[in-house]
Short mmCIF file of C-alpha atoms in Angstrom, two decimals:
data_model
loop_
_atom_site.label_atom_id
_atom_site.label_comp_id
_atom_site.label_asym_id
_atom_site.label_seq_id
_atom_site.Cartn_x
_atom_site.Cartn_y
_atom_site.Cartn_z
CA UNK E 1224 -19.29 76.22 -10.31
CA UNK E 1225 -21.62 73.93 -8.39
CA UNK E 1226 -24.62 76.21 -8.95
CA UNK E 1227 -24.01 76.25 -12.69
CA UNK E 1228 -23.87 72.46 -12.84
CA UNK E 1229 -27.18 72.22 -11.01
CA UNK E 1230 -29.08 74.38 -13.51
CA UNK E 1231 -31.33 72.99 -16.30
CA UNK E 1232 -28.38 72.70 -18.65
CA UNK E 1233 -26.84 69.89 -16.60
CA UNK E 1234 -25.77 66.62 -18.20
CA UNK E 1235 -28.44 64.01 -18.74
CA UNK E 1236 -26.21 61.59 -16.82
CA UNK E 1237 -26.72 63.71 -13.71
CA UNK E 1238 -29.11 61.09 -12.32
CA UNK E 1239 -26.18 58.69 -11.83
CA UNK E 1240 -24.09 61.13 -9.82
CA UNK E 1241 -26.74 62.55 -7.50
CA UNK E 1242 -25.70 62.82 -3.85
CA UNK E 1243 -25.95 59.40 -2.27
CA UNK E 1244 -27.18 60.76 1.05
CA UNK E 1245 -30.64 61.72 -0.25
CA UNK E 1246 -33.13 59.14 -1.63
CA UNK E 1247 -33.48 59.38 -5.40
CA UNK E 1248 -36.28 57.82 -7.41
CA UNK E 1249 -34.15 57.99 -10.56
CA UNK E 1250 -31.19 56.28 -8.89
CA UNK E 1251 -33.46 53.64 -7.39
CA UNK E 1252 -35.02 52.87 -10.77
CA UNK E 1253 -31.67 52.66 -12.51
CA UNK E 1254 -30.06 50.50 -9.82
CA UNK E 1255 -33.05 48.16 -9.84
CA UNK E 1256 -32.64 47.82 -13.61
CA UNK E 1257 -28.83 47.54 -13.64
CA UNK E 1258 -28.70 44.42 -11.46
CA UNK E 1259 -31.14 42.44 -13.66
CA UNK E 1260 -29.28 43.57 -16.77
CA UNK E 1261 -25.97 42.30 -15.34
CA UNK E 1262 -27.62 39.03 -14.38
CA UNK E 1263 -29.01 38.86 -17.91
CA UNK E 1264 -25.47 39.27 -19.28
CA UNK E 1265 -24.25 36.37 -17.13
CA UNK E 1266 -27.16 34.14 -18.16
CA UNK E 1267 -26.71 35.11 -21.80
CA UNK E 1268 -23.00 34.25 -21.56
CA UNK E 1269 -23.79 30.83 -20.12
CA UNK E 1270 -26.39 30.19 -22.82
CA UNK E 1271 -23.95 31.33 -25.51
CA UNK E 1272 -21.21 29.09 -24.16
CA UNK E 1273 -23.59 26.14 -24.02
CA UNK E 1274 -24.71 26.73 -27.61
CA UNK E 1275 -21.13 27.18 -28.78
CA UNK E 1276 -20.10 23.92 -27.08
CA UNK E 1277 -22.96 22.06 -28.75
CA UNK E 1278 -21.94 23.48 -32.12
CA UNK E 1279 -18.25 22.66 -31.48
CA UNK E 1280 -19.12 19.08 -30.49
CA UNK E 1281 -21.19 18.68 -33.65
CA UNK E 1282 -18.39 19.92 -35.90
CA UNK E 1283 -15.70 17.85 -34.17
CA UNK E 1284 -17.89 14.73 -34.18
CA UNK E 1285 -18.43 15.10 -37.92
CA UNK E 1286 -14.69 15.57 -38.57
CA UNK E 1287 -13.83 12.67 -36.28
CA UNK E 1288 -16.27 10.38 -38.04
CA UNK E 1289 -15.02 11.47 -41.48
CA UNK E 1290 -11.39 10.87 -40.48
CA UNK E 1291 -12.18 7.42 -39.13
CA UNK E 1292 -14.13 6.52 -42.25
CA UNK E 1293 -11.40 7.81 -44.60
CA UNK E 1294 -8.63 5.90 -42.82
CA UNK E 1295 -10.71 2.74 -42.68
CA UNK E 1296 -11.38 2.85 -46.43
CA UNK E 1297 -7.70 3.51 -47.15
CA UNK E 1298 -6.57 0.59 -44.96
CA UNK E 1299 -9.12 -1.78 -46.44
CA UNK E 1300 -7.55 -1.33 -49.87
CA UNK E 1301 -4.08 -2.33 -48.62
CA UNK E 1302 -2.74 -5.79 -48.11
CA UNK E 1303 -1.90 -5.40 -44.46
CA UNK E 1304 -0.70 -8.94 -43.74
CA UNK E 1305 -0.82 -8.22 -40.03
CA UNK E 1306 1.03 -4.89 -40.31
CA UNK E 1307 0.13 -1.26 -41.05
CA UNK E 1308 2.17 0.37 -43.81
CA UNK E 1309 4.43 3.33 -42.87
CA UNK E 1310 2.25 5.71 -44.91
CA UNK E 1311 -0.91 4.65 -43.04
CA UNK E 1312 0.87 4.80 -39.69
CA UNK E 1313 2.00 8.36 -40.46
CA UNK E 1314 -1.56 9.39 -41.19
CA UNK E 1315 -2.77 7.74 -37.97
CA UNK E 1316 -0.12 9.33 -35.79
CA UNK E 1317 -0.46 12.78 -37.42
CA UNK E 1318 -3.01 14.56 -35.28
CA UNK E 1319 -3.31 18.27 -36.15
CA UNK E 1320 -6.81 18.40 -34.65
CA UNK E 1321 -5.92 16.56 -31.46
CA UNK E 1322 -6.61 12.96 -32.61
CA UNK E 1323 -4.21 11.67 -30.03
CA UNK E 1324 -5.49 8.10 -29.82
CA UNK E 1325 -6.23 5.44 -32.44
CA UNK E 1326 -6.73 1.72 -32.71
CA UNK E 1327 -6.53 -0.48 -35.82
CA UNK E 1328 -7.41 -4.14 -35.38
CA UNK E 1329 -8.13 -7.02 -37.68
CA UNK E 1330 -10.54 -9.85 -37.16
CA UNK E 1331 -7.86 -12.35 -38.22
CA UNK E 1332 -4.69 -10.63 -37.03
CA UNK E 1333 -5.84 -8.77 -33.90
CA UNK E 1334 -4.31 -5.42 -32.96
CA UNK E 1335 -2.36 -3.95 -35.83
CA UNK E 1336 -1.49 -0.53 -34.37
CA UNK E 1337 -2.58 2.02 -31.78
CA UNK E 1338 -3.67 1.99 -28.13
CA UNK E 1339 -4.51 -1.49 -26.81
CA UNK E 1340 -7.17 -0.06 -24.49
CA UNK E 1341 -9.22 0.97 -27.54
CA UNK E 1342 -9.36 -2.57 -28.87
CA UNK E 1343 -12.69 -3.57 -30.41
CA UNK E 1344 -13.62 -5.86 -27.56
CA UNK E 1345 -13.97 -2.85 -25.28
CA UNK E 1346 -16.03 -0.81 -27.75
CA UNK E 1347 -19.75 -0.42 -27.41
CA UNK E 1348 -22.19 0.23 -30.21
CA UNK E 1349 -19.65 -0.03 -33.04
CA UNK E 1350 -21.34 0.16 -36.41
CA UNK E 1351 -21.61 -3.07 -38.41
CA UNK E 1352 -22.70 -1.52 -41.71
CA UNK E 1353 -19.73 0.72 -42.46
CA UNK E 1354 -21.16 3.81 -40.75
CA UNK E 1355 -19.04 5.29 -37.91
CA UNK E 1356 -20.34 4.98 -34.37
CA UNK E 1357 -19.67 7.95 -32.07
CA UNK E 1358 -19.49 7.61 -28.29
CA UNK E 1359 -17.77 8.96 -25.20
CA UNK E 1360 -15.51 6.70 -23.17
CA UNK E 1361 -12.74 6.82 -20.63
CA UNK E 1362 -9.16 6.24 -21.66
CA UNK E 1363 -7.35 5.77 -18.39
CA UNK E 1364 -8.40 8.80 -16.33
CA UNK E 1365 -9.13 10.95 -19.36
CA UNK E 1366 -12.51 11.32 -21.02
CA UNK E 1367 -12.37 11.10 -24.79
CA UNK E 1368 -14.71 11.19 -27.73
CA UNK E 1369 -14.29 8.21 -30.09
CA UNK E 1370 -15.48 7.17 -33.55
CA UNK E 1371 -15.38 3.50 -34.62
CA UNK E 1372 -16.01 2.04 -38.06
CA UNK E 1373 -15.93 -1.63 -39.20
CA UNK E 1374 -15.49 -2.44 -42.86
CA UNK E 1375 -14.47 -5.65 -44.73
CA UNK E 1376 -10.88 -6.15 -45.89
CA UNK E 1377 -10.97 -6.00 -49.67
CA UNK E 1378 -7.82 -8.17 -49.98
CA UNK E 1379 -9.13 -10.81 -47.62
CA UNK E 1380 -12.91 -11.37 -47.73
CA UNK E 1381 -12.74 -13.41 -44.52
CA UNK E 1382 -11.15 -10.53 -42.62
CA UNK E 1383 -12.71 -7.37 -41.14
CA UNK E 1384 -10.99 -4.16 -40.13
CA UNK E 1385 -11.97 -2.04 -37.16
CA UNK E 1386 -10.62 1.53 -37.03
CA UNK E 1387 -11.13 3.66 -33.94
CA UNK E 1388 -10.04 7.27 -33.56
CA UNK E 1389 -10.44 9.27 -30.33
CA UNK E 1390 -9.70 12.80 -29.22
CA UNK E 1391 -9.89 14.74 -25.97
CA UNK E 1392 -12.43 17.51 -25.34
CA UNK E 1393 -9.76 20.19 -25.04
CA UNK E 1394 -10.14 21.56 -28.56
CA UNK E 1395 -13.92 21.47 -28.31
CA UNK E 1396 -13.93 23.61 -25.17
CA UNK E 1397 -11.31 25.88 -26.67
CA UNK E 1398 -13.51 26.55 -29.71
CA UNK E 1399 -16.53 27.22 -27.46
CA UNK E 1400 -14.51 29.70 -25.40
CA UNK E 1401 -13.35 31.49 -28.53
CA UNK E 1402 -16.96 31.88 -29.69
CA UNK E 1403 -17.96 33.14 -26.21
CA UNK E 1404 -15.14 35.70 -26.16
CA UNK E 1405 -16.24 36.93 -29.57
CA UNK E 1406 -19.88 37.30 -28.46
CA UNK E 1407 -19.34 38.90 -25.03
CA UNK E 1408 -18.31 42.35 -26.35
CA UNK E 1409 -21.36 42.47 -28.62
CA UNK E 1410 -23.64 41.46 -25.75
CA UNK E 1411 -22.02 43.97 -23.41
CA UNK E 1412 -22.43 46.75 -25.98
CA UNK E 1413 -26.07 45.76 -26.49
CA UNK E 1414 -26.83 45.76 -22.75
CA UNK E 1415 -24.95 49.04 -22.26
CA UNK E 1416 -27.01 50.55 -25.08
CA UNK E 1417 -30.21 49.27 -23.48
CA UNK E 1418 -29.15 50.73 -20.13
CA UNK E 1419 -28.41 54.11 -21.70
CA UNK E 1420 -31.78 54.07 -23.44
CA UNK E 1421 -33.46 53.19 -20.14
CA UNK E 1422 -31.56 55.99 -18.43
CA UNK E 1423 -32.75 58.42 -21.07
CA UNK E 1424 -36.28 57.05 -20.87
CA UNK E 1425 -36.37 57.44 -17.08
CA UNK E 1426 -35.16 61.02 -17.37
CA UNK E 1427 -37.76 61.86 -20.01
CA UNK E 1428 -40.46 59.99 -18.14
CA UNK E 1429 -39.81 61.86 -14.90
CA UNK E 1430 -40.32 65.10 -16.78
CA UNK E 1431 -44.04 64.34 -16.66
CA UNK E 1432 -43.88 65.42 -13.03
CA UNK E 1433 -42.60 68.89 -13.93
CA UNK E 1434 -46.04 70.46 -14.64
CA UNK E 1435 -47.37 69.09 -11.37
CA UNK E 1436 -44.31 70.31 -9.49
CA UNK E 1437 -44.59 73.77 -11.04
CA UNK E 1438 -48.31 73.93 -10.23
CA UNK E 1439 -47.70 73.03 -6.58
CA UNK E 1440 -44.73 75.41 -6.34
CA UNK E 1441 -46.92 78.29 -7.52
CA UNK E 1442 -49.24 77.83 -4.57
CA UNK E 1443 -48.77 79.74 -1.36
CA UNK E 1444 -51.73 79.19 0.97
CA UNK E 1445 -53.98 77.33 -1.45
CA UNK E 1446 -55.09 73.97 -0.04
CA UNK E 1447 -57.41 73.10 -2.93
CA UNK E 1448 -57.24 69.49 -4.20
CA UNK E 1449 -54.49 68.73 -6.70
CA UNK E 1450 -56.88 66.85 -8.97
CA UNK E 1451 -56.14 64.22 -11.59
CA UNK E 1452 -55.82 66.41 -14.70
CA UNK E 1453 -52.05 66.19 -15.37
CA UNK E 1454 -51.13 63.51 -12.83
CA UNK E 1455 -49.58 60.25 -14.15
CA UNK E 1456 -51.46 57.11 -13.19
CA UNK E 1457 -48.50 55.76 -11.21
CA UNK E 1458 -48.53 58.60 -8.68
CA UNK E 1459 -52.30 59.03 -8.41
CA UNK E 1460 -52.30 57.24 -5.00
CA UNK E 1461 -49.73 59.78 -3.75
CA UNK E 1462 -51.63 62.84 -5.01
CA UNK E 1463 -54.91 61.52 -3.68
CA UNK E 1464 -53.28 60.99 -0.29
CA UNK E 1465 -52.00 64.58 -0.45
CA UNK E 1466 -55.53 65.72 -1.36
CA UNK E 1467 -56.80 63.94 1.73
CA UNK E 1468 -54.15 65.70 3.81
CA UNK E 1469 -55.17 69.04 2.28
CA UNK E 1470 -58.80 68.32 3.11
CA UNK E 1471 -57.93 67.59 6.74
CA UNK E 1472 -55.83 70.74 6.89
CA UNK E 1473 -58.69 72.79 5.44
CA UNK E 1474 -60.98 71.30 8.07
CA UNK E 1475 -58.58 72.12 10.87
CA UNK E 1476 -58.08 75.68 9.60
CA UNK E 1477 -61.84 76.09 9.29
CA UNK E 1478 -62.25 74.88 12.87
CA UNK E 1479 -59.61 77.34 14.06
CA UNK E 1480 -61.22 80.21 12.23
CA UNK E 1481 -64.65 79.23 13.51
CA UNK E 1482 -63.34 78.89 17.06
CA UNK E 1483 -61.76 82.36 16.91
CA UNK E 1484 -64.97 83.85 15.54
CA UNK E 1485 -67.12 82.04 18.09
CA UNK E 1486 -64.83 83.01 20.96
CA UNK E 1487 -64.93 86.65 19.88
CA UNK E 1488 -68.71 86.46 19.60
CA UNK E 1489 -69.27 84.79 22.96
CA UNK E 1490 -66.66 86.60 25.02
CA UNK E 1491 -67.30 90.10 23.67
CA UNK E 1492 -70.37 90.71 25.83
CA UNK E 1493 -68.96 89.32 29.13
CA UNK E 1494 -65.69 91.24 28.65
CA UNK E 1495 -67.57 94.44 27.90
CA UNK E 1496 -69.72 93.90 30.99
CA UNK E 1497 -66.64 93.27 33.12
CA UNK E 1498 -65.15 96.58 31.99
CA UNK E 1499 -68.37 98.45 32.75
CA UNK E 1500 -68.67 97.10 36.30
CA UNK E 1501 -64.97 97.61 37.02
CA UNK E 1502 -65.25 101.24 35.89
CA UNK E 1503 -68.44 101.63 37.97
CA UNK E 1504 -66.68 100.31 41.07
CA UNK E 1505 -63.74 102.63 40.46
CA UNK E 1506 -66.05 105.62 40.02
CA UNK E 1507 -68.06 104.88 43.18
CA UNK E 1508 -65.92 103.07 45.78
CA UNK E 1509 -68.81 102.76 48.23
CA UNK E 1510 -69.33 99.36 49.79
CA UNK E 1511 -72.74 98.79 48.20
CA UNK E 1512 -71.57 99.70 44.71
CA UNK E 1513 -68.41 97.59 44.94
CA UNK E 1514 -70.39 94.62 46.27
CA UNK E 1515 -72.94 94.86 43.46
CA UNK E 1516 -70.18 95.25 40.86
CA UNK E 1517 -68.40 92.17 42.21
CA UNK E 1518 -71.63 90.16 42.00
CA UNK E 1519 -72.00 91.14 38.36
CA UNK E 1520 -68.34 90.43 37.68
CA UNK E 1521 -68.69 86.95 39.24
CA UNK E 1522 -71.72 86.19 37.09
CA UNK E 1523 -69.99 87.48 33.95
CA UNK E 1524 -66.81 85.47 34.61
CA UNK E 1525 -68.92 82.36 35.16
CA UNK E 1526 -70.65 83.04 31.86
CA UNK E 1527 -67.30 83.56 30.09
CA UNK E 1528 -65.90 80.39 31.67
CA UNK E 1529 -68.90 78.35 30.59
CA UNK E 1530 -68.77 79.84 27.07
CA UNK E 1531 -65.08 79.00 26.69
CA UNK E 1532 -65.67 75.47 28.00
CA UNK E 1533 -68.55 74.96 25.58
CA UNK E 1534 -66.52 76.33 22.68
CA UNK E 1535 -63.63 74.01 23.46
CA UNK E 1536 -66.02 71.07 23.75
CA UNK E 1537 -67.67 71.88 20.42
CA UNK E 1538 -64.29 72.31 18.71
CA UNK E 1539 -63.07 69.02 20.17
CA UNK E 1540 -66.14 67.17 18.90
CA UNK E 1541 -65.81 68.71 15.44
CA UNK E 1542 -62.09 67.93 15.25
CA UNK E 1543 -62.72 64.24 15.99
CA UNK E 1544 -65.02 64.18 12.98
CA UNK E 1545 -62.31 65.42 10.61
CA UNK E 1546 -59.28 63.76 12.23
CA UNK E 1547 -58.63 60.16 13.03
CA UNK E 1548 -61.12 59.62 15.85
CA UNK E 1549 -61.02 56.68 18.22
CA UNK E 1550 -62.98 53.71 16.83
CA UNK E 1551 -66.47 53.07 18.18
CA UNK E 1552 -66.85 50.03 20.37
CA UNK E 1553 -69.80 47.95 21.53
CA UNK E 1554 -71.57 49.57 24.51
CA UNK E 1555 -74.64 48.65 26.57
CA UNK E 1556 -76.78 51.78 27.05
CA UNK E 1557 -78.88 50.06 29.72
CA UNK E 1558 -75.77 49.72 31.88
CA UNK E 1559 -73.86 52.82 30.80
CA UNK E 1560 -76.55 55.52 31.22
CA UNK E 1561 -77.36 54.75 34.93
CA UNK E 1562 -73.64 54.94 35.69
CA UNK E 1563 -73.45 58.35 33.98
CA UNK E 1564 -76.55 59.63 35.82
CA UNK E 1565 -75.17 58.67 39.21
CA UNK E 1566 -72.55 61.43 39.01
CA UNK E 1567 -75.21 64.07 38.24
CA UNK E 1568 -77.55 63.38 41.14
CA UNK E 1569 -75.99 66.07 43.36
CA UNK E 1570 -76.29 68.66 40.56
CA UNK E 1571 -79.97 67.83 40.16
CA UNK E 1572 -80.60 68.11 43.89
CA UNK E 1573 -78.84 71.49 43.99
CA UNK E 1574 -81.02 72.69 41.09
CA UNK E 1575 -84.18 71.37 42.75
CA UNK E 1576 -84.90 68.93 39.93
CA UNK E 1577 -86.14 65.35 40.34
CA UNK E 1578 -83.78 63.27 38.17
CA UNK E 1579 -84.93 59.75 37.28
CA UNK E 1580 -84.17 56.88 34.92
CA UNK E 1581 -86.34 54.48 32.92
CA UNK E 1582 -84.87 51.57 31.00
CA UNK E 1583 -85.14 47.86 30.23
CA UNK E 1584 -83.62 45.12 32.34
CA UNK E 1585 -81.82 43.58 29.38
CA UNK E 1586 -78.90 45.04 27.40
CA UNK E 1587 -79.34 47.68 24.69
CA UNK E 1588 -76.29 47.56 22.41
CA UNK E 1589 -74.91 50.39 20.29
CA UNK E 1590 -71.57 51.25 18.67
CA UNK E 1591 -70.29 54.27 20.55
CA UNK E 1592 -67.56 56.16 22.34
CA UNK E 1593 -68.04 56.30 26.11
CA UNK E 1594 -66.41 59.71 26.64
CA UNK E 1595 -68.41 61.36 23.85
CA UNK E 1596 -71.66 59.85 25.12
CA UNK E 1597 -70.93 61.15 28.62
CA UNK E 1598 -70.43 64.65 27.22
CA UNK E 1599 -73.60 64.42 25.16
CA UNK E 1600 -75.70 63.29 28.14
CA UNK E 1601 -74.16 65.97 30.39
CA UNK E 1602 -75.15 68.68 27.91
CA UNK E 1603 -78.72 67.37 27.71
CA UNK E 1604 -79.00 67.25 31.50
CA UNK E 1605 -77.44 70.73 31.87
CA UNK E 1606 -79.93 72.10 29.35
CA UNK E 1607 -82.87 70.70 31.31
CA UNK E 1608 -81.49 71.75 34.70
CA UNK E 1609 -80.99 75.29 33.40
CA UNK E 1610 -84.32 75.82 31.62
CA UNK E 1611 -86.84 73.41 33.23
CA UNK E 1612 -86.91 75.28 36.52
CA UNK E 1613 -86.98 74.20 40.15
CA UNK E 1614 -89.34 71.45 41.30
CA UNK E 1615 -89.42 70.06 37.75
CA UNK E 1616 -89.07 66.40 36.82
CA UNK E 1617 -86.30 65.20 34.51
CA UNK E 1618 -86.43 61.65 33.14
CA UNK E 1619 -83.67 59.93 31.17
CA UNK E 1620 -84.82 56.85 29.27
CA UNK E 1621 -83.23 54.04 27.28
CA UNK E 1622 -85.21 51.72 25.03
CA UNK E 1623 -84.53 49.08 22.43
CA UNK E 1624 -86.06 49.61 19.00
CA UNK E 1625 -86.63 47.20 16.09
CA UNK E 1626 -83.88 48.94 14.11
CA UNK E 1627 -81.55 50.37 16.75
CA UNK E 1628 -81.76 51.97 20.18
CA UNK E 1629 -83.07 55.21 21.66
CA UNK E 1630 -81.80 57.55 24.38
CA UNK E 1631 -84.28 60.21 25.55
CA UNK E 1632 -84.13 63.14 27.96
CA UNK E 1633 -87.53 64.68 28.88
CA UNK E 1634 -88.53 67.37 31.38
CA UNK E 1635 -91.82 68.97 32.34
CA UNK E 1636 -90.59 72.53 32.12
CA UNK E 1637 -91.98 75.34 29.97
CA UNK E 1638 -90.89 73.62 26.77
CA UNK E 1639 -90.11 75.20 23.41
CA UNK E 1640 -92.64 76.70 20.96
CA UNK E 1641 -93.16 74.34 17.96
CA UNK E 1642 -91.89 77.03 15.55
CA UNK E 1643 -88.43 76.88 17.15
CA UNK E 1644 -88.03 73.12 17.58
CA UNK E 1645 -86.33 72.69 14.22
CA UNK E 1646 -83.70 75.31 15.07
CA UNK E 1647 -82.57 73.60 18.24
CA UNK E 1648 -79.07 72.28 17.69
CA UNK E 1649 -77.89 75.33 15.76
CA UNK E 1650 -74.82 77.07 17.11
CA UNK E 1651 -75.64 80.08 19.36
CA UNK E 1652 -79.39 79.71 18.88
CA UNK E 1653 -81.44 80.55 21.97
CA UNK E 1654 -85.21 80.51 22.11
CA UNK E 1655 -86.48 84.10 22.17
CA UNK E 1656 -87.89 85.21 25.50
CA UNK E 1657 -85.79 82.84 27.63
CA UNK E 1658 -84.53 84.65 30.71
CA UNK E 1659 -81.89 82.12 31.74
CA UNK E 1660 -78.42 82.84 30.41
CA UNK E 1661 -76.80 80.32 28.12
CA UNK E 1662 -74.28 79.98 25.32
CA UNK E 1663 -76.49 78.31 22.74
CA UNK E 1664 -73.83 75.61 22.22
CA UNK E 1665 -75.02 72.73 24.40
CA UNK E 1666 -77.47 71.23 21.89
CA UNK E 1667 -75.01 71.96 19.05
CA UNK E 1668 -72.50 69.73 20.85
CA UNK E 1669 -75.19 67.07 21.21
CA UNK E 1670 -75.90 67.32 17.48
CA UNK E 1671 -72.23 66.87 16.50
CA UNK E 1672 -71.71 63.88 18.84
CA UNK E 1673 -74.85 62.22 17.49
CA UNK E 1674 -73.65 62.68 13.93
CA UNK E 1675 -70.38 61.01 14.79
CA UNK E 1676 -72.38 58.01 16.10
CA UNK E 1677 -74.53 57.99 12.93
CA UNK E 1678 -77.49 58.78 15.18
CA UNK E 1679 -80.48 61.05 14.54
CA UNK E 1680 -81.60 63.75 17.01
CA UNK E 1681 -85.28 64.62 17.35
CA UNK E 1682 -86.64 67.59 19.33
CA UNK E 1683 -90.24 67.10 20.47
CA UNK E 1684 -92.72 68.49 22.92
CA UNK E 1685 -92.97 66.18 25.91
CA UNK E 1686 -96.14 64.54 27.15
CA UNK E 1687 -96.07 66.83 30.22
CA UNK E 1688 -95.52 70.03 28.27
CA UNK E 1689 -91.74 70.18 28.49
CA UNK E 1690 -89.00 69.42 25.97
CA UNK E 1691 -88.19 65.89 24.89
CA UNK E 1692 -84.90 65.14 23.10
CA UNK E 1693 -84.51 61.73 21.50
CA UNK E 1694 -81.30 60.32 20.05
CA UNK E 1695 -81.98 57.31 17.82
CA UNK E 1696 -78.93 55.10 17.27
CA UNK E 1697 -78.54 52.66 14.34
CA UNK E 1698 -78.20 48.93 15.05
CA UNK E 1699 -74.84 47.91 16.45
CA UNK E 1700 -72.67 46.46 13.71
CA UNK E 1701 -71.30 43.79 16.07
CA UNK E 1702 -74.61 42.86 17.65
CA UNK E 1703 -75.08 39.91 15.32
CA UNK E 1704 -72.12 38.18 16.90
CA UNK E 1705 -73.93 38.32 20.26
CA UNK E 1706 -77.13 36.63 19.07
#
């Protein structure tokens, strides 16, 4: 039963009864619209009540003024003689519309009938030209609306009649409430209709995501970009973020595949050599053969260890390019490089190489990563120690340039033929004819680290016939704050 209800034939009100435990875009949209609509109903009710009260006050004021004017004209035609006739008193006391208070006074005879507190002396703004004056006043503790009219007494030209009629606000508020109660159902139906239309519109609008959902669901291992073809504008930031994630995943998968291929390429020869020498030692267990086989095995394991270390280093450098690498910070090459060289002095002495440093006395600023620069310099020094030969001279230099800084490593070894200089830095490339064993990854690591620092690597023939490697760094972006 539950599975059937969840199929495409489900009710279009399903968005309101989705499980509350899971976030729902539809439910969020509808709830964010429902609250303003309910607030709109409240505001509309207040506005309607205010308008109805204004209209009720206008109608009651007009009736009150007409009643006061009618009674005043009727009384002015009678010979009052200080008294109000029974017929006029009946009309004054009859209050079907809530005219509960009245006052009739004469200029010559004073109060003729009605409430003494509404006598003309206490009235403000009473009309002098026969037109009723409307005003709000207090009668005891009760607020009332009053209408006063003054007209001459036709039977006594020297006399003047003042008629005041007042009523409470009860009927006015009652009429306003009746109008409000009549309008609330219509407003509620209108808002409910709007909400239903919005609910339908949200459901139809979310269907625009169906083609994109179906296209993504049809993928298995495809990490190609989603693209913007059928993507609504509102979710473009989301799809572009997913495209960025796909790109990073493609980069990581490419690195993994490349690492596996490189490891197979680099470790195939040492592993094959290890097997050969193990089988040779097993076939001839003599001391000389076993000793020679062990020497070869030691050399092959060292080669495999170095190859694996170089592969891991290259993969690490490449992964920091595609992932979120640590930000570059301001570094002083003139201070940093001597510190890095101090830990390589013993390696140079063991290799019979004279390691030296040349640099300015002042700072040379670049934007860099200390750990990556240490790895880059170690690979350059290892390359020279391996191929320059014993009793060679290796010089590491730092210099400031008009548009950046330069780090150079130069030896006086056999050097590299000019035809192969451009290929230095390629993965697994080794200069033909070189006897020394190597992985061909050291300068590739240098190349990747330089690219991360936005630096340019140049391979040159040194002034003493050896190889000179220069890394030219761009100006430090924060150097202006130091000047």
